[in-house]
Coordinates of C-alpha atoms (C1' of nucleotides) in Angstrom, one line a residue:
Chain A
M12 CA 331.8 232.0 214.5
L13 CA 333.8 229.1 215.6
I14 CA 331.6 226.3 216.4
Q15 CA 330.5 224.6 213.3
S16 CA 327.6 222.6 214.5
I17 CA 326.6 220.6 217.4
A18 CA 325.1 217.6 215.8
T19 CA 323.5 216.9 212.5
S20 CA 322.3 219.7 210.3
Y21 CA 318.9 218.3 209.8
S22 CA 317.2 220.8 207.5
R23 CA 318.4 224.3 208.1
P24 CA 321.6 224.6 206.2
S25 CA 321.6 228.4 206.7
A26 CA 321.6 228.0 210.4
L27 CA 324.4 225.5 210.3
S28 CA 326.9 226.8 208.0
P29 CA 328.0 229.8 210.0
T30 CA 330.1 232.6 208.9
R31 CA 333.3 231.2 210.3
T32 CA 334.8 234.5 211.2
T33 CA 337.9 235.5 213.1
A34 CA 340.8 233.6 214.5
A35 CA 340.5 230.7 216.9
T36 CA 339.8 231.6 220.5
G37 CA 341.9 228.7 221.5
F38 CA 338.9 226.4 221.2
E39 CA 339.7 225.3 217.6
S40 CA 343.4 225.1 218.1
S41 CA 342.8 223.1 221.3
L42 CA 340.6 220.8 219.4
A43 CA 343.1 220.4 216.7
H44 CA 345.6 219.2 219.2
A45 CA 343.1 217.3 221.4
Q46 CA 343.4 213.7 222.0
L47 CA 342.2 211.5 219.2
R48 CA 340.0 208.6 220.1
R49 CA 338.8 205.8 218.0
V50 CA 335.3 204.5 218.5
E51 CA 334.1 201.2 216.9
A52 CA 330.8 200.8 215.2
K53 CA 328.1 200.5 217.9
E54 CA 330.4 201.6 220.6
F55 CA 329.1 204.4 222.8
L56 CA 330.9 207.7 222.9
F57 CA 328.8 208.5 225.9
A58 CA 325.5 207.4 227.3
E59 CA 322.5 209.1 229.0
G60 CA 323.3 209.5 232.7
D61 CA 327.1 209.5 232.3
Q62 CA 329.0 212.2 233.9
V63 CA 329.9 214.7 231.3
S64 CA 333.6 214.7 230.7
C65 CA 334.4 215.9 227.2
V66 CA 333.0 217.5 224.1
Y67 CA 334.0 215.8 220.9
R68 CA 334.6 216.8 217.4
I69 CA 333.9 214.1 214.8
E70 CA 336.9 213.6 212.5
T71 CA 335.7 210.6 210.5
G72 CA 332.7 208.3 210.7
A73 CA 329.2 209.1 212.1
I74 CA 327.6 209.2 215.5
A75 CA 323.9 208.7 216.3
L76 CA 322.4 210.8 219.1
Y77 CA 319.3 209.2 220.7
K78 CA 317.1 208.8 223.7
V79 CA 315.2 205.7 224.7
L80 CA 312.1 205.0 226.6
A81 CA 312.0 202.4 229.3
D82 CA 310.6 199.8 227.0
G83 CA 313.3 200.3 224.4
R84 CA 311.5 202.6 221.9
R85 CA 314.1 204.8 220.6
Q86 CA 314.2 208.3 219.1
V87 CA 317.3 209.3 217.2
M88 CA 317.7 213.1 217.6
G89 CA 320.3 213.4 214.9
F90 CA 323.4 212.1 213.3
A91 CA 326.8 213.8 213.8
Y92 CA 329.2 213.8 210.9
P93 CA 332.8 214.9 210.5
G94 CA 333.2 218.5 211.6
D95 CA 330.3 218.3 214.0
I96 CA 330.7 218.8 217.7
V97 CA 328.8 216.7 220.1
G98 CA 328.6 216.7 223.8
L99 CA 327.7 220.3 224.5
G100 CA 325.0 220.8 227.0
L101 CA 324.7 221.2 230.7
D102 CA 327.8 220.2 232.5
E103 CA 326.1 217.7 234.9
E104 CA 325.0 214.5 233.3
C105 CA 324.6 213.5 229.7
T106 CA 321.0 213.7 228.7
I107 CA 321.4 211.7 225.5
N108 CA 323.2 208.7 224.1
A109 CA 325.9 209.0 221.5
Q110 CA 326.7 205.8 219.7
A111 CA 328.9 205.3 216.6
V112 CA 327.0 203.9 213.7
K113 CA 330.3 203.1 212.0
P114 CA 334.0 203.2 212.9
T115 CA 334.6 206.7 214.0
R116 CA 337.4 209.0 215.1
V117 CA 336.8 211.9 217.4
R118 CA 338.9 214.5 219.1
C119 CA 338.1 214.9 222.8
L120 CA 338.2 218.2 224.7
P121 CA 337.6 218.2 228.5
V122 CA 334.5 220.2 229.3
S123 CA 336.3 222.0 232.0
S124 CA 338.2 223.9 229.3
L125 CA 334.9 225.3 228.0
R126 CA 334.4 227.3 231.2
E127 CA 338.0 228.3 231.0
F128 CA 337.7 229.5 227.4
A129 CA 334.5 231.4 228.4
T130 CA 336.3 233.3 231.1
R131 CA 339.3 234.0 229.0
D132 CA 337.3 235.1 226.0
P133 CA 334.1 236.9 227.0
S134 CA 332.6 236.2 223.6
F135 CA 333.2 232.5 223.7
G136 CA 330.2 231.9 226.0
F137 CA 328.1 233.8 223.6
K138 CA 329.4 231.7 220.7
L139 CA 328.4 228.6 222.6
Y140 CA 325.0 230.1 223.1
E141 CA 324.7 230.7 219.4
A142 CA 325.8 227.2 218.6
M143 CA 323.1 225.8 220.9
A144 CA 320.5 228.1 219.3
R145 CA 321.4 226.6 215.9
E146 CA 321.1 223.1 217.3
L147 CA 317.8 224.0 218.9
A148 CA 316.5 225.3 215.6
A149 CA 317.6 222.1 213.8
T150 CA 315.9 220.0 216.4
R151 CA 312.7 222.0 216.0
D152 CA 312.8 221.4 212.3
L153 CA 313.1 217.7 212.9
M154 CA 310.2 217.8 215.3
L155 CA 308.1 219.6 212.6
T156 CA 309.0 216.7 210.3
T157 CA 308.4 213.8 212.6
G158 CA 305.3 215.4 214.1
Q159 CA 303.5 216.4 211.0
R160 CA 304.8 214.8 207.9
S161 CA 303.8 211.5 206.2
A162 CA 306.3 208.7 205.9
M163 CA 307.1 209.6 202.3
E164 CA 307.6 213.3 203.2
R165 CA 309.9 212.2 206.1
V166 CA 312.1 210.0 204.0
A167 CA 312.2 212.6 201.2
S168 CA 313.3 215.3 203.6
F169 CA 315.8 213.1 205.2
L170 CA 317.4 212.3 201.8
L171 CA 317.3 216.0 200.8
A172 CA 319.1 216.9 204.0
L173 CA 321.9 214.5 203.2
S174 CA 322.0 215.9 199.7
R175 CA 322.3 219.4 200.9
R176 CA 325.0 218.5 203.4
N177 CA 327.0 217.0 200.5
R178 CA 326.4 220.1 198.3
R179 CA 327.5 222.3 201.2
N180 CA 330.7 220.3 201.5
G181 CA 331.4 220.5 197.8
R182 CA 330.5 216.9 197.2
D183 CA 328.0 215.4 194.8
P184 CA 324.5 216.3 196.0
A185 CA 323.1 213.4 194.0
F186 CA 325.1 210.6 195.5
F187 CA 325.9 209.6 199.0
E188 CA 326.4 206.8 201.4
L189 CA 324.0 206.1 204.2
P190 CA 326.3 205.4 207.1
M191 CA 323.4 204.3 209.3
T192 CA 321.1 201.3 209.2
R193 CA 317.4 201.3 208.3
T194 CA 316.7 200.9 212.0
D195 CA 318.6 204.1 212.7
I196 CA 316.8 205.9 209.9
G197 CA 313.4 204.6 211.2
D198 CA 314.1 205.7 214.7
F199 CA 315.2 209.1 213.5
L200 CA 312.1 209.6 211.4
G201 CA 309.7 207.9 213.8
L202 CA 309.0 205.0 211.3
T203 CA 309.6 201.3 211.3
I204 CA 312.3 199.8 209.2
E205 CA 309.7 198.2 207.0
T206 CA 308.1 201.5 206.3
V207 CA 311.5 203.1 205.5
S208 CA 312.3 200.2 203.2
R209 CA 308.9 200.3 201.4
T210 CA 309.3 204.1 201.0
F211 CA 312.7 203.6 199.4
T212 CA 311.1 201.0 197.1
K213 CA 308.4 203.5 196.1
L214 CA 310.9 206.2 195.4
K215 CA 312.8 203.7 193.2
A216 CA 309.6 202.8 191.4
M217 CA 309.0 206.5 190.8
Q218 CA 312.5 206.8 189.3
L219 CA 313.5 209.4 191.8
L220 CA 316.4 207.4 193.0
K221 CA 318.5 204.3 192.7
L222 CA 320.1 202.2 195.4
P223 CA 323.2 200.7 193.9
H224 CA 323.7 199.1 197.3
S225 CA 321.3 199.3 200.2
N226 CA 323.5 201.9 201.8
E227 CA 324.3 203.9 198.6
V228 CA 321.8 206.4 197.3
K229 CA 321.8 208.0 193.8
L230 CA 319.2 210.7 193.5
L231 CA 317.8 211.0 190.0
D232 CA 315.5 213.9 190.4
I233 CA 316.2 216.2 193.3
T234 CA 313.5 218.7 192.3
E235 CA 310.8 216.1 192.2
L236 CA 312.1 214.7 195.5
A237 CA 311.8 218.1 197.0
K238 CA 308.1 218.1 196.0
M239 CA 307.6 214.8 197.7
A240 CA 309.1 216.3 200.8
G241 CA 306.1 218.6 201.1
G242 CA 306.1 222.2 202.2
E243 CA 309.5 223.8 203.0
Chain B
M3 CA 321.8 230.8 237.3
L4 CA 319.7 233.7 236.1
I5 CA 317.6 232.6 233.3
Q6 CA 314.8 230.5 234.5
S7 CA 313.7 228.9 231.3
I8 CA 313.3 229.7 227.7
A9 CA 310.0 228.2 226.9
T10 CA 307.9 225.5 228.3
S11 CA 309.4 223.0 230.7
Y12 CA 308.0 220.0 228.9
S13 CA 309.2 217.2 231.0
R14 CA 312.5 217.8 232.6
P15 CA 311.7 219.7 235.7
S16 CA 315.2 219.3 237.1
A17 CA 316.7 220.9 234.0
L18 CA 314.3 223.8 234.2
S19 CA 314.2 224.8 237.8
P20 CA 317.7 226.1 238.1
T21 CA 319.5 227.0 241.2
R22 CA 318.9 230.8 240.9
T23 CA 322.1 231.8 242.5
T24 CA 323.8 235.1 242.8
A25 CA 322.7 238.6 242.2
A26 CA 321.3 239.8 238.9
T27 CA 323.9 240.6 236.2
G28 CA 321.7 243.4 235.1
F29 CA 319.7 241.1 233.1
E30 CA 317.0 240.4 235.6
S31 CA 316.9 243.9 236.9
S32 CA 316.7 245.2 233.3
L33 CA 313.8 242.8 232.8
A34 CA 312.1 244.0 235.9
H35 CA 312.1 247.5 234.5
A36 CA 311.6 246.6 230.9
Q37 CA 308.6 247.8 229.0
L38 CA 305.4 245.9 229.7
R39 CA 303.4 244.9 226.7
R40 CA 299.9 243.5 226.5
V41 CA 299.2 240.8 224.0
E42 CA 295.7 239.8 223.2
A43 CA 294.6 236.2 222.7
K44 CA 295.7 235.0 219.2
E45 CA 297.9 238.0 218.7
F46 CA 301.4 237.3 217.7
L47 CA 304.3 238.2 219.9
F48 CA 306.5 237.6 216.8
A49 CA 306.3 235.4 213.7
E50 CA 308.7 233.3 211.8
G51 CA 310.8 235.4 209.5
D52 CA 310.4 238.6 211.6
Q53 CA 313.5 240.5 212.4
V54 CA 314.5 239.6 216.0
S55 CA 314.1 242.7 218.1
C56 CA 313.4 241.6 221.7
V57 CA 313.4 238.8 224.1
Y58 CA 310.3 238.6 226.3
R59 CA 309.6 237.4 229.8
I60 CA 306.0 236.2 230.3
E61 CA 304.4 238.0 233.2
T62 CA 300.9 236.6 232.9
G63 CA 299.0 234.5 230.3
A64 CA 300.5 231.9 228.0
I65 CA 302.2 231.8 224.6
A66 CA 302.3 229.0 222.1
L67 CA 305.6 228.5 220.1
Y68 CA 305.1 226.8 216.8
K69 CA 306.2 226.2 213.3
V70 CA 304.0 225.6 210.3
L71 CA 304.4 223.7 207.0
A72 CA 303.4 225.4 203.7
D73 CA 300.1 223.6 203.7
G74 CA 299.2 224.7 207.2
R75 CA 300.1 221.7 209.3
R76 CA 301.4 223.0 212.5
Q77 CA 303.7 221.8 215.2
V78 CA 303.6 223.5 218.5
M79 CA 307.1 223.3 220.1
G80 CA 306.0 224.4 223.5
F81 CA 304.0 226.7 225.6
A82 CA 305.6 229.5 227.6
Y83 CA 304.1 230.4 231.0
P84 CA 304.7 233.2 233.5
G85 CA 308.4 233.4 234.3
D86 CA 309.5 231.8 231.0
I87 CA 311.7 233.7 228.6
V88 CA 311.0 233.5 224.9
G89 CA 312.7 234.9 221.9
L90 CA 316.3 233.8 222.6
G91 CA 318.0 232.3 219.6
L92 CA 320.1 233.5 216.8
D93 CA 319.9 237.3 216.4
E94 CA 319.0 237.2 212.7
E95 CA 315.4 236.2 212.0
C96 CA 312.9 234.5 214.2
T97 CA 312.7 230.8 213.4
I98 CA 309.4 230.2 215.1
N99 CA 306.0 231.8 215.7
A100 CA 305.0 233.0 219.1
Q101 CA 301.3 233.6 219.6
A102 CA 299.3 234.3 222.7
V103 CA 296.8 231.6 223.5
K104 CA 295.1 233.9 226.0
P105 CA 295.5 237.5 227.0
T106 CA 299.1 237.9 228.1
R107 CA 301.5 240.4 229.5
V108 CA 305.2 240.3 228.7
R109 CA 308.2 242.4 229.4
C110 CA 310.3 243.3 226.4
L111 CA 314.1 243.5 226.4
P112 CA 315.9 244.5 223.2
V113 CA 318.2 241.8 222.0
S114 CA 321.0 244.3 221.6
S115 CA 321.3 244.4 225.3
L116 CA 322.0 240.7 225.4
R117 CA 325.3 241.1 223.6
E118 CA 326.0 244.1 225.9
F119 CA 325.4 242.0 229.0
A120 CA 327.6 239.3 227.6
T121 CA 330.5 241.7 227.1
R122 CA 330.0 243.3 230.5
D123 CA 329.7 240.0 232.4
P124 CA 331.8 237.3 230.9
S125 CA 329.7 234.6 232.5
F126 CA 326.5 235.9 231.0
G127 CA 327.1 234.4 227.6
F128 CA 327.8 231.1 229.3
K129 CA 324.5 231.4 231.2
L130 CA 322.7 232.0 228.0
Y131 CA 324.4 228.9 226.7
E132 CA 323.2 226.9 229.6
A133 CA 319.7 228.2 229.2
M134 CA 319.7 227.1 225.6
A135 CA 321.1 223.7 226.6
R136 CA 318.1 223.2 229.0
E137 CA 315.7 224.3 226.3
L138 CA 317.3 221.8 223.9
A139 CA 317.0 219.0 226.4
A140 CA 313.3 219.8 226.9
T141 CA 312.7 219.9 223.1
R142 CA 314.4 216.5 222.8
D143 CA 312.2 215.1 225.5
L144 CA 309.2 216.3 223.6
M145 CA 310.5 214.8 220.4
L146 CA 310.9 211.5 222.2
T147 CA 307.2 211.8 223.1
T148 CA 305.8 212.8 219.8
G149 CA 308.0 210.5 217.9
Q150 CA 307.5 207.3 219.9
R151 CA 304.6 207.4 222.2
S152 CA 300.9 206.4 221.6
A153 CA 298.1 209.0 221.8
M154 CA 297.3 207.9 225.4
E155 CA 300.9 208.2 226.5
R156 CA 301.3 211.6 224.9
V157 CA 298.2 213.0 226.6
A158 CA 299.2 211.5 229.9
S159 CA 302.7 212.9 229.8
F160 CA 301.3 216.3 228.8
L161 CA 299.0 216.4 231.8
L162 CA 301.8 215.2 234.1
A163 CA 304.1 217.9 232.8
L164 CA 301.4 220.5 233.7
S165 CA 301.0 218.8 237.1
R166 CA 304.7 218.9 237.8
R167 CA 304.9 222.6 236.8
N168 CA 302.2 223.3 239.3
R169 CA 303.9 221.4 242.0
R170 CA 307.1 223.2 241.3
N171 CA 305.4 226.5 241.7
G172 CA 303.8 225.5 244.9
R173 CA 300.3 225.1 243.5
D174 CA 298.0 222.1 243.5
P175 CA 299.5 219.4 241.3
A176 CA 296.1 217.8 240.9
F177 CA 294.2 220.8 239.5
F178 CA 295.0 223.2 236.7
E179 CA 293.5 225.2 233.9
L180 CA 294.4 224.4 230.3
P181 CA 295.0 227.8 228.9
M182 CA 295.2 226.4 225.4
T183 CA 292.6 224.9 223.1
R184 CA 292.4 221.3 222.0
T185 CA 293.8 222.3 218.7
D186 CA 296.9 223.7 220.4
I187 CA 297.2 220.5 222.5
G188 CA 296.8 218.4 219.4
D189 CA 299.3 220.3 217.4
F190 CA 301.7 220.1 220.3
L191 CA 301.3 216.3 220.7
G192 CA 301.0 215.6 217.0
L193 CA 297.4 214.4 217.3
T194 CA 294.1 215.6 216.0
I195 CA 291.6 217.4 218.3
E196 CA 289.3 214.5 218.0
T197 CA 292.0 212.1 219.3
V198 CA 292.8 214.5 222.1
S199 CA 289.2 214.7 223.1
R200 CA 288.6 211.0 222.9
T201 CA 291.7 210.4 225.0
F202 CA 290.4 212.8 227.7
T203 CA 287.1 210.9 227.6
K204 CA 288.9 207.6 228.1
L205 CA 290.8 209.1 231.1
K206 CA 287.6 210.2 232.6
A207 CA 286.1 206.8 232.1
M208 CA 289.1 205.3 233.8
Q209 CA 288.5 207.6 236.7
L210 CA 291.9 209.2 236.4
L211 CA 290.6 212.7 235.9
K212 CA 287.6 214.9 235.8
L213 CA 286.9 217.9 233.6
P214 CA 284.8 220.3 235.5
H215 CA 285.0 222.5 232.5
S216 CA 286.6 221.6 229.2
N217 CA 289.6 223.7 230.2
E218 CA 289.9 222.7 233.8
V219 CA 291.5 219.4 234.8
K220 CA 291.3 217.7 238.1
L221 CA 293.7 214.7 238.3
L222 CA 292.3 211.9 240.5
D223 CA 295.2 209.5 240.4
I224 CA 298.5 210.9 239.4
T225 CA 300.4 207.6 240.1
E226 CA 298.1 205.7 237.7
L227 CA 298.3 208.5 235.2
A228 CA 302.1 208.2 235.3
K229 CA 301.8 204.6 234.4
M230 CA 299.7 205.5 231.4
A231 CA 302.4 207.8 230.3
G232 CA 304.7 204.9 229.7
G233 CA 308.4 204.7 230.4
E234 CA 310.2 207.5 232.0
Chain C
dC7 C1' 330.5 177.2 202.8
dG8 C1' 327.7 178.7 206.6
dG9 C1' 325.7 181.9 209.5
dA10 C1' 324.7 186.4 211.2
dA11 C1' 323.0 190.8 210.3
dC12 C1' 320.5 193.6 207.6
dA13 C1' 317.1 194.6 204.1
dT14 C1' 313.0 193.7 201.4
dT15 C1' 308.4 192.1 200.5
dG16 C1' 303.8 190.5 201.5
dA17 C1' 299.5 189.9 204.2
dC18 C1' 296.9 191.5 207.6
dC19 C1' 295.4 194.7 211.3
dC20 C1' 294.6 198.5 214.2
dA21 C1' 295.4 203.2 216.1
dT22 C1' 294.5 207.2 214.6
dG23 C1' 292.9 210.3 211.0
dT24 C1' 288.7 212.0 208.4
dC25 C1' 284.2 213.4 207.9
dA26 C1' 279.9 214.6 209.8
dA27 C1' 276.6 215.5 213.4
dG28 C1' 275.5 217.0 217.6
dT29 C1' 276.2 219.6 222.1
dG30 C1' 277.7 222.9 225.2
dT31 C1' 279.1 227.7 226.4
dC32 C1' 279.8 232.4 225.9
dG33 C1' 279.1 237.1 224.3
dT34 C1' 276.2 240.3 221.8
dG35 C1' 272.2 242.6 220.5
dG36 C1' 267.2 243.0 220.5
Chain D
dC19 C1' 266.1 238.2 229.8
dC20 C1' 266.1 235.7 225.8
dA21 C1' 267.6 234.6 221.0
dC22 C1' 271.2 234.1 218.2
dG23 C1' 275.5 233.0 216.2
dA24 C1' 280.2 231.8 216.8
dC25 C1' 283.3 228.8 218.5
dA26 C1' 285.1 225.1 220.9
dC27 C1' 284.4 220.5 222.2
dT28 C1' 282.5 215.8 222.0
dT29 C1' 280.9 211.8 219.8
dG30 C1' 280.0 208.4 216.1
dA31 C1' 280.9 205.9 211.7
dC32 C1' 284.1 204.9 208.6
dA33 C1' 288.7 205.0 206.0
dT34 C1' 293.6 204.4 205.8
dG35 C1' 298.6 204.9 206.6
dG36 C1' 301.7 202.7 208.7
dG37 C1' 302.6 199.1 212.2
dT38 C1' 303.1 194.0 213.1
dC39 C1' 304.3 189.5 212.0
dA40 C1' 306.3 186.3 209.0
dA41 C1' 308.9 184.8 205.1
dT42 C1' 312.5 185.5 201.8
dG43 C1' 316.7 187.9 199.9
dT44 C1' 321.2 189.8 200.1
dT45 C1' 325.7 190.9 201.7
dC46 C1' 329.5 190.1 204.2
dC47 C1' 332.8 187.9 206.9
dG48 C1' 334.9 184.1 209.4

DNA sequence: CGGAACATTGACCCATGTCAAGTGTCGTGG
DNA sequence: CCACGACACTTGACATGGGTCAATGTTCCG
């Protein structure tokens, strides 16, 4: 399978670390040579309502994907990290905002080439379908979390998801940076920044983690943290 | 576009009433002749963890799609109504439960035939991809609702979504049955049954709707209801 | 050094959850 | 036809988790 992931792997590592079989269908090699674009922190990669032009692969940095209500309330649907692909969807208008949370580099591939790949390689469309299915599963997991879990459970699952992502990438599962602000985390988990902050403080008090800096997390007891995250 | 919709069209009618072009790729005609199955109320069409075997098109009735946490908290991700297709996703295990909320009839199509169609018709995989993209967009809309809106706003948007579905199907947008229980609605919107019930009562008091029976809704002022639903 | 942006902490409040009756409504069996 | 139980829904009283508002820290950068 070619397409690593559409956006953030919220909580289903199995669904998001695909088998990576076979040679490139031209998609990956096209991406490799696609134009590199630099996006500053807070700059939009694209916004809801934009005409869809490209799909992007994150090379470095991080992108927040979110929707907003008329009065400004915001729901972050996920964060995209290096290796993730964002921008897939219907080829009409963007239905979501994609904004860099830190300086980011992406490779841009015109969407028109997707249809082209699909006609050249009959299995490519099916691969896109599978990628979207994975993304949908991840979004549903997030919805289970924001819809049913307590603040503590939400924050714990969020940290565990980052930990798992690190483990998957061969990095230290007990230490990572938070590229996004408390506001981003709050809007992702459906909490206010104050609640996020207080929950971090509680976790510190429980000796489950340390915050060397406000955006650096050292997990001290992942097993216990998993218990705090509640079922699953 | 062949595939009408994967599950419930929560709040993006435009994304879910596709253009319905061209002749069947074999998919629709296969569905038309596929085996009919009767599912009793509360019976599972499939459950999380099941081996995927079929995709289903709802003929009559209604299906709830949901996930549960270990301790039983439940998040309904959507309701599937006649015409909707459920069961698309990765072809490994089901990642969601599908349970009838009332006696339901579905047509069953073995998933194996999906890959087959995809190889026979190069554009079929791409259509599946587009269908999943629509479903993802709908799920994100729901997440925006459950993550950010108040109880009143959630219930109002829920009712409006049903109203729109009726209008789309040429039925009375101001009157419909609620095939599901308050529990289902609550688990869909991330509220308790008591809150759902109280919110209905408030809407009655505001003269925005009547409940001839507890599962029959008559909307009296859709415009005003839309205001209650908040932005968007 | 100064200011802006972000994060933390505290005090208070309220929307929604929890718990507990009470009220239909429906289907079954006497 | 009625009595009964099961179930779903409604309503009320109360509790509380997390939101709101406000003040204070911290970090970073010009």
